[in-house]
Coordinates of C-alpha atoms in Angstrom, one line a residue:
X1 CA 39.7 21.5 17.6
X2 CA 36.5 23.1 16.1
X3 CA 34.5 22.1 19.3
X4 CA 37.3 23.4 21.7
X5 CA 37.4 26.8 19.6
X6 CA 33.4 27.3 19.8
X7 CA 33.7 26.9 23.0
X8 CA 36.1 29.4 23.7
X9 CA 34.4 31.4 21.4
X10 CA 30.8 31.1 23.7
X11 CA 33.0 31.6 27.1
X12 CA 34.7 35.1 25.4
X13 CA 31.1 36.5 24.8
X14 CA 28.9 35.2 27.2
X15 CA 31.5 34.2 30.4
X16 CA 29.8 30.8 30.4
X17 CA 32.6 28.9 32.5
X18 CA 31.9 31.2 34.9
X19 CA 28.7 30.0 35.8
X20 CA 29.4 26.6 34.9
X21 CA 32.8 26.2 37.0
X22 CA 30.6 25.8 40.2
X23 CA 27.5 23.7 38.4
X24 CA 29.7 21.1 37.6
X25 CA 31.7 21.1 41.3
X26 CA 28.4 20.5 42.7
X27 CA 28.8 17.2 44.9
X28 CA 26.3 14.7 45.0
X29 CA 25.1 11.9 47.7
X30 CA 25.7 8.3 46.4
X31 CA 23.2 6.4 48.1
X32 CA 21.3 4.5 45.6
X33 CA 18.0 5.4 46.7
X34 CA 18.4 8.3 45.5
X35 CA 17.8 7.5 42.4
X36 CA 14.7 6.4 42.1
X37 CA 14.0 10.2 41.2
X38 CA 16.1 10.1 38.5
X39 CA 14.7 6.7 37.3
X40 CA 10.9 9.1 37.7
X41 CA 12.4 11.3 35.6
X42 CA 13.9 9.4 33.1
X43 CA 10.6 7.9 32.4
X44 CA 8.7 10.7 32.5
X45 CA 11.5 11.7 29.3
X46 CA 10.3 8.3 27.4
X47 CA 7.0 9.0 28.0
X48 CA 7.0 12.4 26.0
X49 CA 9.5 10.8 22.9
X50 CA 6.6 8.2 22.6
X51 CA 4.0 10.5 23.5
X52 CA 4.9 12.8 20.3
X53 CA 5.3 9.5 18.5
X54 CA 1.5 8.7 18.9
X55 CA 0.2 11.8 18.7
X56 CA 0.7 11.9 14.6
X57 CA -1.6 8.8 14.6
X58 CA -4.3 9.4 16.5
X59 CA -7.7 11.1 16.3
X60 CA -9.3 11.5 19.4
X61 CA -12.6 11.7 17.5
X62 CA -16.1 9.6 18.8
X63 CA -17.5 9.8 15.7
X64 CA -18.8 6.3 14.6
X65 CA -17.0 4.4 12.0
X66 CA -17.0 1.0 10.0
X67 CA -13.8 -0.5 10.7
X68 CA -11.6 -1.1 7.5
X69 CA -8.5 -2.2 8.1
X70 CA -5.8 -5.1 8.6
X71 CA -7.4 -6.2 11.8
X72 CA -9.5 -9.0 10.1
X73 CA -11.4 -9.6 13.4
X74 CA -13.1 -6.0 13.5
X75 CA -13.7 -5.9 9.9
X76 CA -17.0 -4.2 9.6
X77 CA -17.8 -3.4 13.2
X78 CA -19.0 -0.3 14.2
X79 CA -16.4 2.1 16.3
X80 CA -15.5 5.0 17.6
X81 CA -12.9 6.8 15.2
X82 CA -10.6 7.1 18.1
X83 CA -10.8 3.0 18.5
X84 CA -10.0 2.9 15.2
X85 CA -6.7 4.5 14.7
X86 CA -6.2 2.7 17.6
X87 CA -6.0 -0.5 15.7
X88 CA -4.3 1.4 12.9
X89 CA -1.8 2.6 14.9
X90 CA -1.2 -1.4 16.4
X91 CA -1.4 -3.0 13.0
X92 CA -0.5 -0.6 10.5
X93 CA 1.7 1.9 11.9
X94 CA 5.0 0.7 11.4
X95 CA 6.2 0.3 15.0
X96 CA 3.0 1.3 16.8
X97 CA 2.2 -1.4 18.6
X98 CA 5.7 -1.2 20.0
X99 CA 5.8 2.4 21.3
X100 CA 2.2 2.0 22.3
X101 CA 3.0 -0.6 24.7
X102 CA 6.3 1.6 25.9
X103 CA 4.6 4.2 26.3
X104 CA 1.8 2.3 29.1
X105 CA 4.8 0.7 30.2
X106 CA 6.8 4.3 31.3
X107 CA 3.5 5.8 32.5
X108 CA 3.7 2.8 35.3
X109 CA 7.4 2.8 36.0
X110 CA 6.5 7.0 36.6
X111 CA 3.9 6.2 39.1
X112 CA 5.8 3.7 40.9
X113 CA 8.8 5.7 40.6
X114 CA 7.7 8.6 42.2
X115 CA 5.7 6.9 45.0
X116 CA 8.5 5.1 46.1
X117 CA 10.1 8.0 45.6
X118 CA 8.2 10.0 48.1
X119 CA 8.0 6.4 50.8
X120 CA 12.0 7.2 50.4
X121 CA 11.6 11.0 51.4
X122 CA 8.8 10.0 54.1
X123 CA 10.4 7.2 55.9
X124 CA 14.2 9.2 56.6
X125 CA 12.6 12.7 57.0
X126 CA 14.0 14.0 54.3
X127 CA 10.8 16.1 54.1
X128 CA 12.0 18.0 57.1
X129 CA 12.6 22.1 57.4
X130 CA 13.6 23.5 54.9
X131 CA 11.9 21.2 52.1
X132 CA 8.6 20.9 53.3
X133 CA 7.8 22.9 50.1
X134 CA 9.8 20.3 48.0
X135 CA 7.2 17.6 49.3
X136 CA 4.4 19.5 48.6
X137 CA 5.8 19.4 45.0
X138 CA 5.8 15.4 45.2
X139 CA 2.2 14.7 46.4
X140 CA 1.0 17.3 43.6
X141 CA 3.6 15.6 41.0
X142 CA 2.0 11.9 42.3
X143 CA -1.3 13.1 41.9
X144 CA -1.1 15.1 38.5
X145 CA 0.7 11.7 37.2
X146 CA -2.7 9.9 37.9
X147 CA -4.7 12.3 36.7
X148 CA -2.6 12.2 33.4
X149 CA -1.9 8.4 33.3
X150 CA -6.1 7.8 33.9
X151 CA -7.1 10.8 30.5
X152 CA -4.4 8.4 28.5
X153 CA -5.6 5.1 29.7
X154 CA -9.6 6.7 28.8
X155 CA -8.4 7.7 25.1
X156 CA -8.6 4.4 23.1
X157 CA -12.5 4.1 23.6
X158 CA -12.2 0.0 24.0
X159 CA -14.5 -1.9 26.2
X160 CA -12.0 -1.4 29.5
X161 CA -11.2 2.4 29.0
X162 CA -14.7 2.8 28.3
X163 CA -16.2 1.2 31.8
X164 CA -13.2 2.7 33.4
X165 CA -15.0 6.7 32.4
X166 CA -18.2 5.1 33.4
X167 CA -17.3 4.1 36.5
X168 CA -15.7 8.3 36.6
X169 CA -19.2 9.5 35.3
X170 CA -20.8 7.7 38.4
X171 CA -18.1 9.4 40.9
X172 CA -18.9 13.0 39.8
X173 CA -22.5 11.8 39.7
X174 CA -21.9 11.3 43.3
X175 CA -20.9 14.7 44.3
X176 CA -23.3 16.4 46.4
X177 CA -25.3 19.7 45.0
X178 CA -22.7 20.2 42.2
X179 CA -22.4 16.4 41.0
X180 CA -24.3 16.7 38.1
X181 CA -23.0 20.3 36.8
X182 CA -19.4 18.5 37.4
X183 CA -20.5 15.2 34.8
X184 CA -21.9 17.9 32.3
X185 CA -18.8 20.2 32.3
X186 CA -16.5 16.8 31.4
X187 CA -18.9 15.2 29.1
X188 CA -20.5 17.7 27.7
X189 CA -24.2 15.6 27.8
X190 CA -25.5 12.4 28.9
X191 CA -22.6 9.8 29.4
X192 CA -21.1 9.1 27.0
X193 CA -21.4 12.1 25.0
X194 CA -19.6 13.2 22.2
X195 CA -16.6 15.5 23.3
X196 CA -15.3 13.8 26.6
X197 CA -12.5 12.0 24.4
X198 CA -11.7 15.5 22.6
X199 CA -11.2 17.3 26.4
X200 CA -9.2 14.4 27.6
X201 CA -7.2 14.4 24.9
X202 CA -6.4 18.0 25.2
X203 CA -5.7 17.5 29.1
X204 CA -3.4 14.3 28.0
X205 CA -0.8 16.2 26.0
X206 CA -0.9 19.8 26.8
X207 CA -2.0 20.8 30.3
X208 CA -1.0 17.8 32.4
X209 CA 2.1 17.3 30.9
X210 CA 2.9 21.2 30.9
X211 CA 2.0 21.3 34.8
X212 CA 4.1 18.0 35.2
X213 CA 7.4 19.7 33.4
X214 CA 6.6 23.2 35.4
X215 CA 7.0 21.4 38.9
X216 CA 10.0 19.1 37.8
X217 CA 12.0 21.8 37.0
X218 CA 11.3 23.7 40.3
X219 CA 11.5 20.5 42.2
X220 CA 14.9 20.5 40.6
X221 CA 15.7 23.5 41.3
X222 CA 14.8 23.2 45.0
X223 CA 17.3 20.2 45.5
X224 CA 19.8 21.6 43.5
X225 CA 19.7 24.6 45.9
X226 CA 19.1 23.3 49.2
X227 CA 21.8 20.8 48.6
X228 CA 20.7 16.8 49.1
X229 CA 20.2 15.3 52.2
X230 CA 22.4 12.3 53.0
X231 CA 23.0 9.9 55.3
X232 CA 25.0 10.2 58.8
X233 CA 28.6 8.5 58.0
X234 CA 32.4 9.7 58.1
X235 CA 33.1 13.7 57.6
X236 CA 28.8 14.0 57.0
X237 CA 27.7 16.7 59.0
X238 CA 24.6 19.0 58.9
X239 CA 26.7 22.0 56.5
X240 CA 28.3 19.7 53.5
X241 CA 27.8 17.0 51.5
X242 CA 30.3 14.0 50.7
X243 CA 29.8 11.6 47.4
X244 CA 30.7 12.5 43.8
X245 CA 31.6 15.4 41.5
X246 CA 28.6 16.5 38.5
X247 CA 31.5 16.1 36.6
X248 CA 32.4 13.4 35.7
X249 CA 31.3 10.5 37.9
X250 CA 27.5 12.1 38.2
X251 CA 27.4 12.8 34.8
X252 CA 28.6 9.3 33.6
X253 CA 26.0 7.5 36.5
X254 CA 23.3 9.2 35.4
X255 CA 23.7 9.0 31.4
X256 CA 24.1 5.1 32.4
X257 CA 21.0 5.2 34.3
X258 CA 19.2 6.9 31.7
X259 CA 20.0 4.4 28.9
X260 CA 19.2 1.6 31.4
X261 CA 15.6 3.1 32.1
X262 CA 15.2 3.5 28.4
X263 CA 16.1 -0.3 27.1
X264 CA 14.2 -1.3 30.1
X265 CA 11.3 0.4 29.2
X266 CA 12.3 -1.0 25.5
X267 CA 12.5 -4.5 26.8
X268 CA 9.2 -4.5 28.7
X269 CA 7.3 -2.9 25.2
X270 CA 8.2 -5.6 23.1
X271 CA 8.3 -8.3 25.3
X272 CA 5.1 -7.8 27.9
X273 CA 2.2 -7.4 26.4
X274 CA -0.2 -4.7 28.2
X275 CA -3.4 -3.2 27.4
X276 CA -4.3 -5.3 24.3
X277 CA -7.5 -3.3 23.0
X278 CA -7.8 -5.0 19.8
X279 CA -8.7 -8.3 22.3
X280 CA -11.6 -6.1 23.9
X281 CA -13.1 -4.6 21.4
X282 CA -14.9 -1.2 20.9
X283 CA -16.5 0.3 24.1
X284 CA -20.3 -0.7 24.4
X285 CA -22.2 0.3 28.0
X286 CA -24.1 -2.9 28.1
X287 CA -20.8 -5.0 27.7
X288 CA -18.2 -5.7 30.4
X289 CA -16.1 -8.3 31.2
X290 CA -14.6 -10.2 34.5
X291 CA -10.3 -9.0 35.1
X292 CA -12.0 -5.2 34.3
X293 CA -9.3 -3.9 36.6
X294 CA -7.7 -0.2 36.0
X295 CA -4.0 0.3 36.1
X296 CA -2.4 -0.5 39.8
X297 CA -2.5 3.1 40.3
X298 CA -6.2 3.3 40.8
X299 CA -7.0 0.0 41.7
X300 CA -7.0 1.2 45.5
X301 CA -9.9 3.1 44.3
X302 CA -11.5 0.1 42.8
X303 CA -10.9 -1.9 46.0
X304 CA -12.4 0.9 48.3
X305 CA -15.9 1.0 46.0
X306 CA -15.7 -2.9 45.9
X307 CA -15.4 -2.7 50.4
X308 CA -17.9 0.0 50.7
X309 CA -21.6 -1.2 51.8
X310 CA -24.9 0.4 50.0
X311 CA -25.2 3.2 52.7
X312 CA -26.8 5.6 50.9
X313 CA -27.0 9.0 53.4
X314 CA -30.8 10.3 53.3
X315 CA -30.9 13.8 54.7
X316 CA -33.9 15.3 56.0
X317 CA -35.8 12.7 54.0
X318 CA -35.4 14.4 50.7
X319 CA -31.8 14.5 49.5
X320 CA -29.5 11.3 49.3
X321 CA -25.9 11.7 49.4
X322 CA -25.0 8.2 47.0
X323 CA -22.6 5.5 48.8
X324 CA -19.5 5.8 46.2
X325 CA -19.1 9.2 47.3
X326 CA -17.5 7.6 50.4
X327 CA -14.8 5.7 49.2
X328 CA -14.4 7.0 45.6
X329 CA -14.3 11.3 46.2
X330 CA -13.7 11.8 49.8
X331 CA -11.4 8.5 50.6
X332 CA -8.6 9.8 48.0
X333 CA -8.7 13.5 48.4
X334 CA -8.5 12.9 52.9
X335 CA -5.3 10.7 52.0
X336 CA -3.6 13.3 49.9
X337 CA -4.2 16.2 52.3
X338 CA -2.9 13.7 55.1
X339 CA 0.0 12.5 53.3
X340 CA 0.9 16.5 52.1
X341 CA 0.4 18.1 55.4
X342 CA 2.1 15.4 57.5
X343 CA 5.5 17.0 57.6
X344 CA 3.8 20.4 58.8
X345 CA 2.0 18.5 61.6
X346 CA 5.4 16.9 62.9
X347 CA 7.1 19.6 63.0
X348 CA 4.5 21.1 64.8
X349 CA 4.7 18.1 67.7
X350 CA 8.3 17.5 67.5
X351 CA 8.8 21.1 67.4
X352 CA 11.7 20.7 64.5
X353 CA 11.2 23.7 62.5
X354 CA 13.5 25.8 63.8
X355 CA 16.6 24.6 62.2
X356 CA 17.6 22.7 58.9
X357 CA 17.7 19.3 58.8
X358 CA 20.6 17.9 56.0
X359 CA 21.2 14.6 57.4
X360 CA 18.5 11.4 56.9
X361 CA 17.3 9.8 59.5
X362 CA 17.4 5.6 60.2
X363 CA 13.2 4.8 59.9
X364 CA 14.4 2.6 63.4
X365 CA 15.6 6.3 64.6
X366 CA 11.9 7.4 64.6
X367 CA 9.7 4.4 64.9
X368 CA 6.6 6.5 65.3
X369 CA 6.8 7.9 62.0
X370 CA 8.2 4.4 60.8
X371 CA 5.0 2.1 61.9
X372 CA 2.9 5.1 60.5
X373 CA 3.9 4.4 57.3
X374 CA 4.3 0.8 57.1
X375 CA -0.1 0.7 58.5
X376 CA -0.6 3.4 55.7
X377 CA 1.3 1.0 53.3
X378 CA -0.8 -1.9 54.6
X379 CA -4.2 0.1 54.3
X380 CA -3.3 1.0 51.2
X381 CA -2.2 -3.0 49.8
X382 CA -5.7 -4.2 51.3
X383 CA -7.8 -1.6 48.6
X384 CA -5.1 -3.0 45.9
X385 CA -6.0 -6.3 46.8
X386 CA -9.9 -5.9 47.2
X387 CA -9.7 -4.3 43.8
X388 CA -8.8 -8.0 41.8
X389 CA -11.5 -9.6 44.4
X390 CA -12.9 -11.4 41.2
X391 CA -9.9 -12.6 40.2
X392 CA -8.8 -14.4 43.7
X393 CA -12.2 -15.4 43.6
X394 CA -11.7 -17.3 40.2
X395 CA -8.1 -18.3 41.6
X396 CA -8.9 -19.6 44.8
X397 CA -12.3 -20.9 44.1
X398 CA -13.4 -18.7 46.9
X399 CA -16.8 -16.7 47.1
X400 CA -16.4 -13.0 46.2
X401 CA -18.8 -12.1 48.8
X402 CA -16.7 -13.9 51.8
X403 CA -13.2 -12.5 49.8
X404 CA -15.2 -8.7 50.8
X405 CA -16.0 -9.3 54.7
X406 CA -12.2 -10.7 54.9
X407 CA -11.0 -7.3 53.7
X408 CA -13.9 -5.5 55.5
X409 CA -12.5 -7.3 58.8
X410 CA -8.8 -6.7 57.5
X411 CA -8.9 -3.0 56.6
X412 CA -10.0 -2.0 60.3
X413 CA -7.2 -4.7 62.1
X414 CA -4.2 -5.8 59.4
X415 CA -3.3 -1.4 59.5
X416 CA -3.4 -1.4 63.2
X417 CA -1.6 -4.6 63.6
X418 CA 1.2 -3.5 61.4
X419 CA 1.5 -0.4 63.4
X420 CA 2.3 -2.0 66.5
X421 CA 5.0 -5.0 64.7
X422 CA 7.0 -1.9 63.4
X423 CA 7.2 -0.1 66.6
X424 CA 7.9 -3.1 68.2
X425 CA 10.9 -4.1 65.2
X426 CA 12.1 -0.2 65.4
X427 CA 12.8 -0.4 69.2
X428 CA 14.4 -3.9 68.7
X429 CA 16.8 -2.7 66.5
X430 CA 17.5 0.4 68.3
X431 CA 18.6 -2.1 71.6
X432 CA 20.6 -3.9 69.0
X433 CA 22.4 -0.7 68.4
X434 CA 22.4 -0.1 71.9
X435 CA 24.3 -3.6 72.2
X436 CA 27.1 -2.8 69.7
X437 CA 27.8 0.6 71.7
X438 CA 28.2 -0.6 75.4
X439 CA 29.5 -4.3 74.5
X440 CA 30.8 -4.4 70.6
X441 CA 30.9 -6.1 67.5
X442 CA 30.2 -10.0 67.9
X443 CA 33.3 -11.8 66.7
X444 CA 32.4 -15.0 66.4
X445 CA 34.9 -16.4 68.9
X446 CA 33.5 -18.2 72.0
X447 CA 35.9 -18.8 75.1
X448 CA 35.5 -20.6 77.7
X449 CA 34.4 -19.9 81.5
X450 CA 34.0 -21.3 84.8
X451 CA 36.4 -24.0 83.7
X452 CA 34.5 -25.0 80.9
X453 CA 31.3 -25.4 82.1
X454 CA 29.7 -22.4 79.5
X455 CA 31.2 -20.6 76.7
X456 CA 31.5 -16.7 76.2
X457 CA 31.6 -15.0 73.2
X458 CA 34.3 -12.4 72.7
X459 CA 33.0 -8.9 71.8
X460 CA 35.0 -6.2 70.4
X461 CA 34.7 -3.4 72.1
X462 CA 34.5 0.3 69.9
X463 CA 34.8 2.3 72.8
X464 CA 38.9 3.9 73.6
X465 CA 40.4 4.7 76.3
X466 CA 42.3 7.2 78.4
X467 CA 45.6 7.5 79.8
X468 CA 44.3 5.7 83.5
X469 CA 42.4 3.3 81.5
X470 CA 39.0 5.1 81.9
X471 CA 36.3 3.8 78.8
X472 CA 35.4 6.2 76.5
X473 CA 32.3 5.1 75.4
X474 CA 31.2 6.1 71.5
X475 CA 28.2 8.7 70.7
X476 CA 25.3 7.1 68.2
X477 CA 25.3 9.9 65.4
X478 CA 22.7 8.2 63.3
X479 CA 25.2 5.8 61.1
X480 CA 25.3 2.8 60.5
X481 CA 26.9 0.2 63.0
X482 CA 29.3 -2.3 62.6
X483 CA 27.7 -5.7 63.1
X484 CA 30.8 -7.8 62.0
X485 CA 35.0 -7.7 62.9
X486 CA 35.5 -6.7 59.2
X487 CA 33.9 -3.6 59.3
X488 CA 35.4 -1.9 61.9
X489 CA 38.0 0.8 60.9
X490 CA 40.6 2.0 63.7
X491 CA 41.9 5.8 63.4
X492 CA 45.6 4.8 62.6
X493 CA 43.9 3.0 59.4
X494 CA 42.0 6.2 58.9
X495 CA 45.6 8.5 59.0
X496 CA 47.5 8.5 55.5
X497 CA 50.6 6.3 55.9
X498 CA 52.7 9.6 56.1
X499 CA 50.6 11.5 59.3
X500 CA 51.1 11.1 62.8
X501 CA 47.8 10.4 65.2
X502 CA 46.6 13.8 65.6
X503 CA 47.9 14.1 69.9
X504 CA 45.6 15.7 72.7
X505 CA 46.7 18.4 74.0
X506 CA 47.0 19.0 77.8
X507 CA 44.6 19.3 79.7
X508 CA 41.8 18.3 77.1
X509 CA 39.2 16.0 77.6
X510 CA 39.5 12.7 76.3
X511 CA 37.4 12.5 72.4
X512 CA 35.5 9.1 72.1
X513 CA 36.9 7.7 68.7
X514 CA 34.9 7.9 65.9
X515 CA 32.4 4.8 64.6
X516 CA 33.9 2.7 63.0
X517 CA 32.9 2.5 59.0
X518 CA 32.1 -0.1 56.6
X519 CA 35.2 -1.7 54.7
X520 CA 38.1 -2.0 56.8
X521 CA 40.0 -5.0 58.5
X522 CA 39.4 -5.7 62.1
X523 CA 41.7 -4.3 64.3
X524 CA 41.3 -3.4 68.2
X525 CA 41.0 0.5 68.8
X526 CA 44.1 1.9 70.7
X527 CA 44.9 1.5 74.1
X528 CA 42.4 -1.4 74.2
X529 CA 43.9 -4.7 75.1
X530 CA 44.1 -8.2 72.0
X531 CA 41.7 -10.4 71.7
X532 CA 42.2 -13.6 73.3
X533 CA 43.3 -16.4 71.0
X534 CA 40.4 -18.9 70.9
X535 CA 41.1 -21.6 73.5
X536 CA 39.7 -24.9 73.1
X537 CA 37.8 -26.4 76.2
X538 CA 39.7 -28.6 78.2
X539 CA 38.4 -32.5 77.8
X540 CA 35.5 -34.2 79.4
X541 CA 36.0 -37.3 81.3
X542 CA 33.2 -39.7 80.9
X543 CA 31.5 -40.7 84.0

């Protein structure tokens, strides 16, 4: 009673139902990858609970410290104070360790999230007019949540995080003309300095994160006004959208996905252990290790330095542009400009700009764009891979210098390769669609023919037919085709038991049926004639 009177109390002085009534009529799409943004999100949420958590604990200074504390292995080595509460927050913090390793966890689920995220968007055009804006807004989301994950994973000054911002230091070093004034502005001096913790920190949890929440909630507020895209299927058409109600079957979905996501993430903290930094030990530049491998975000990174030869680029016999300029500064800023202007430049070839686009495509509908994606996935696995060469070289007992020529070889033919598999798969499976269309659904019933010498299968057909028996054959809108009897679905099973058949009216042309939908018995479409039982052959006589 008191909540139902507030409530009334709000909607007399500020008309809220007003502006809710239509917010929570607002229909959704209920394909689940769609939710692969909302698992991004939900993340993103766990991140800043443990994020907060953390921050009460931990001092981002480098000043050097004796360690004193209930890590008995350290006792009395020299640190940085950041390394420190580190360990403090692991072993003394009640619960630290815990959210620490949560909080790594959800910054990988966020990456991975939003990539696939984006390969979703990419690979059914759902990047079309009008939400080539609404892209953009991914690719700067994916690249901000490197940026951020890469200033956290640099903050606990242990031997990894410490080569990782070494190997950073030799990237801006790299930079033509302005590389060095780039290394002073981060550090501050001669790597390793004594503010670059300090800045990253301050990047870590209050720009990033504030640039990361400012384009979620207009990337929200995009989709939530240019409607979702959905796939073709039964009443789906370019101007509405069929699924579920915010409330209550969206609302109940996504507070169910969201305390999934969070015991996952829960689950993965205390159970996998990740990043243990009181195993490396403080950060000292003439130590490293073998397994020095970032997080998987950046290990294509890793892999590209690891491929690229010494070709240092001597102009005019004075300057030298360095080699890891190549594959550690240009390589990842030409793939983000490809990947963010790509729906601009089809659009521009296909010419599709000039009207909306509401309903995904099949990636076999489009096979160009299809094998496009699956060589820039395959480009991109190779760097992955070249990135832990030293660890297939422990595996396998296999040279690292003969694991580096394979993936120099395989970098310039795997990408190509998979291009042409693709577009070879995608127009494969377009004939098979072709198939179902002009001869039917495979039953599984064979019959036999020319007095039994060879068997037939029996198709059924999906095409109707007209009053002199004409074949009407069925349009491909973009669905999903029946492959099996029992998901074909006839229009009298479509009419409430109550309605008539809807009748032509004189004169009209004859309307092909529509495609048949997932879930329904088999039945044959009207006017078409039974299926044959199965007869059994007649019997052989032995010569």
């Amino acid at each position: 009673m008191v909540t139902a009177r507030l409530a009334d109390a709000v909607d007399r002085r500020f008309q809220a139902a007003k502006g809710l009534r239509p917010r929570a009529n607002k229909v959704f799409p209920g394909h689940f990858s769609f939710l692969f943004g909302e698992i991004a999100l939900y993340s993103f949420v766990v991140l800043l609970l443990s994020g907060v958590f953390l921050t009460f604990f931990f001092d981002p200074s480098m000043t050097k410290v004796s360690y004193d504390g209930a890590y008995e292995l350290a006792e009395g080595v020299r640190m940085s104070r950041a390394f420190a509460t580190t360990l403090d927050l692991s072993f003394e913090v009640r619960g630290g360790l815990l959210v620490r390793q949560v909080h790594h966890w959800a910054a990988l689920v966020f990456v991975a999230a939003i990539l696939v995220h984006l390969l979703r968007v990419f690979f059914t055009g759902a990047f079309r007019t009008p939400r080539e804006a609404n892209w953009l807004i991914g690719v700067f989301l994916l690249a901000l949540a490197v940026a951020e994950g890469f200033a956290g994973y640099s903050l606990p000054d242990d031997l990894l995080s410490g080569t990782g911002l070494r190997i950073a230091a030799g990237m801006m070093m790299s930079i033509p003309v302005i590389g060095t004034w780039v290394h002073w502005l981060v550090f501050g001096s001669e790597f390793p300095g004594e503010i670059v913790l300090s800045r990253l920190f301050t990047l870590h949890v209050l720009v990033l994160p504030g640039l990361i929440l400012a384009l979620v909630a207009v990337h929200l507020a995009s989709v939530w006004y240019q409607e979702h895209t959905q796939f073709p299927g039964r009443r789906r058409r370019e101007r509405n959208v069929v699924g579920t109600r915010t409330i209550p079957a969206f609302a109940l979905k996504s507070t169910g996905l969201a305390a999934t996501v969070a015991a996952v993430l829960l689950l993965m903290g205390a159970l996998l252990q990740i990043n243990p930094v009181f195993d490396y030990g403080p950060y000292k530049p003439g130590a490293v290790s073998t397994f020095a491998q970032p997080d998987w975000y950046l290990l294509f990174v890793e892999g590209a330095l690891r491929l690229f030869p010494a070709w240092d680029l001597v102009l005019w016999d004075t300057y030298r542009v360095p080699a890891p300029f190549w594959p550690a500064v240009v390589l990842p800023l030409v793939l983000f400009t490809v990947v963010a202007l790509y729906p601009f430049v089809e659009g521009r070839l296909t010419k599709s700009t000039r009207r909306h686009h509401n309903l995904a495509q099949r990636p076999r509908d489009v096979p160009a764009r299809t094998a496009l994606g699956v060589m820039g996935i395959a480009f991109y696995v190779i760097l992955l891979l070249m990135g832990i060469d030293d660890v297939i070289s422990l595996v396998f007992q296999v040279s690292v210098d003969r694991i580096v020529w394979i993936g120099r070889v395989a970098v310039f033919v795997v990408p190509p390769l998979a291009y042409w598999l693709t577009y070879r798969w995608c127009l494969r499976l377009q004939s098979a669609d072709r198939d179902v269309l002009t001869s039917g659904v495979r039953t599984g019933v064979v019959r036999p023919e020319g007095g039994g010498r060879h068997f037939v299968e029996v198709r059924q057909p999906l095409h109707g037919r007209t009053a002199d028996g004409r074949a009407v054959r069925p349009r491909y809108r973009g669905n999903r085709l029946p492959t099996l009897p029992t998901h074909l679905r006839t229009r009298q099973q479509e009419q409430p038991p109550s309605a008539s058949p809807p009748q032509p009216s004189p004169g009209s042309p004859p309307q092909p049926p529509p495609l048949p939908s997932p879930g329904s018995p088999s039945q044959p479409p009207p006017g078409s004639p039974p299926l044959p039982p199965p007869q059994s052959p007649p019997p052989r006589e032995c010569p």
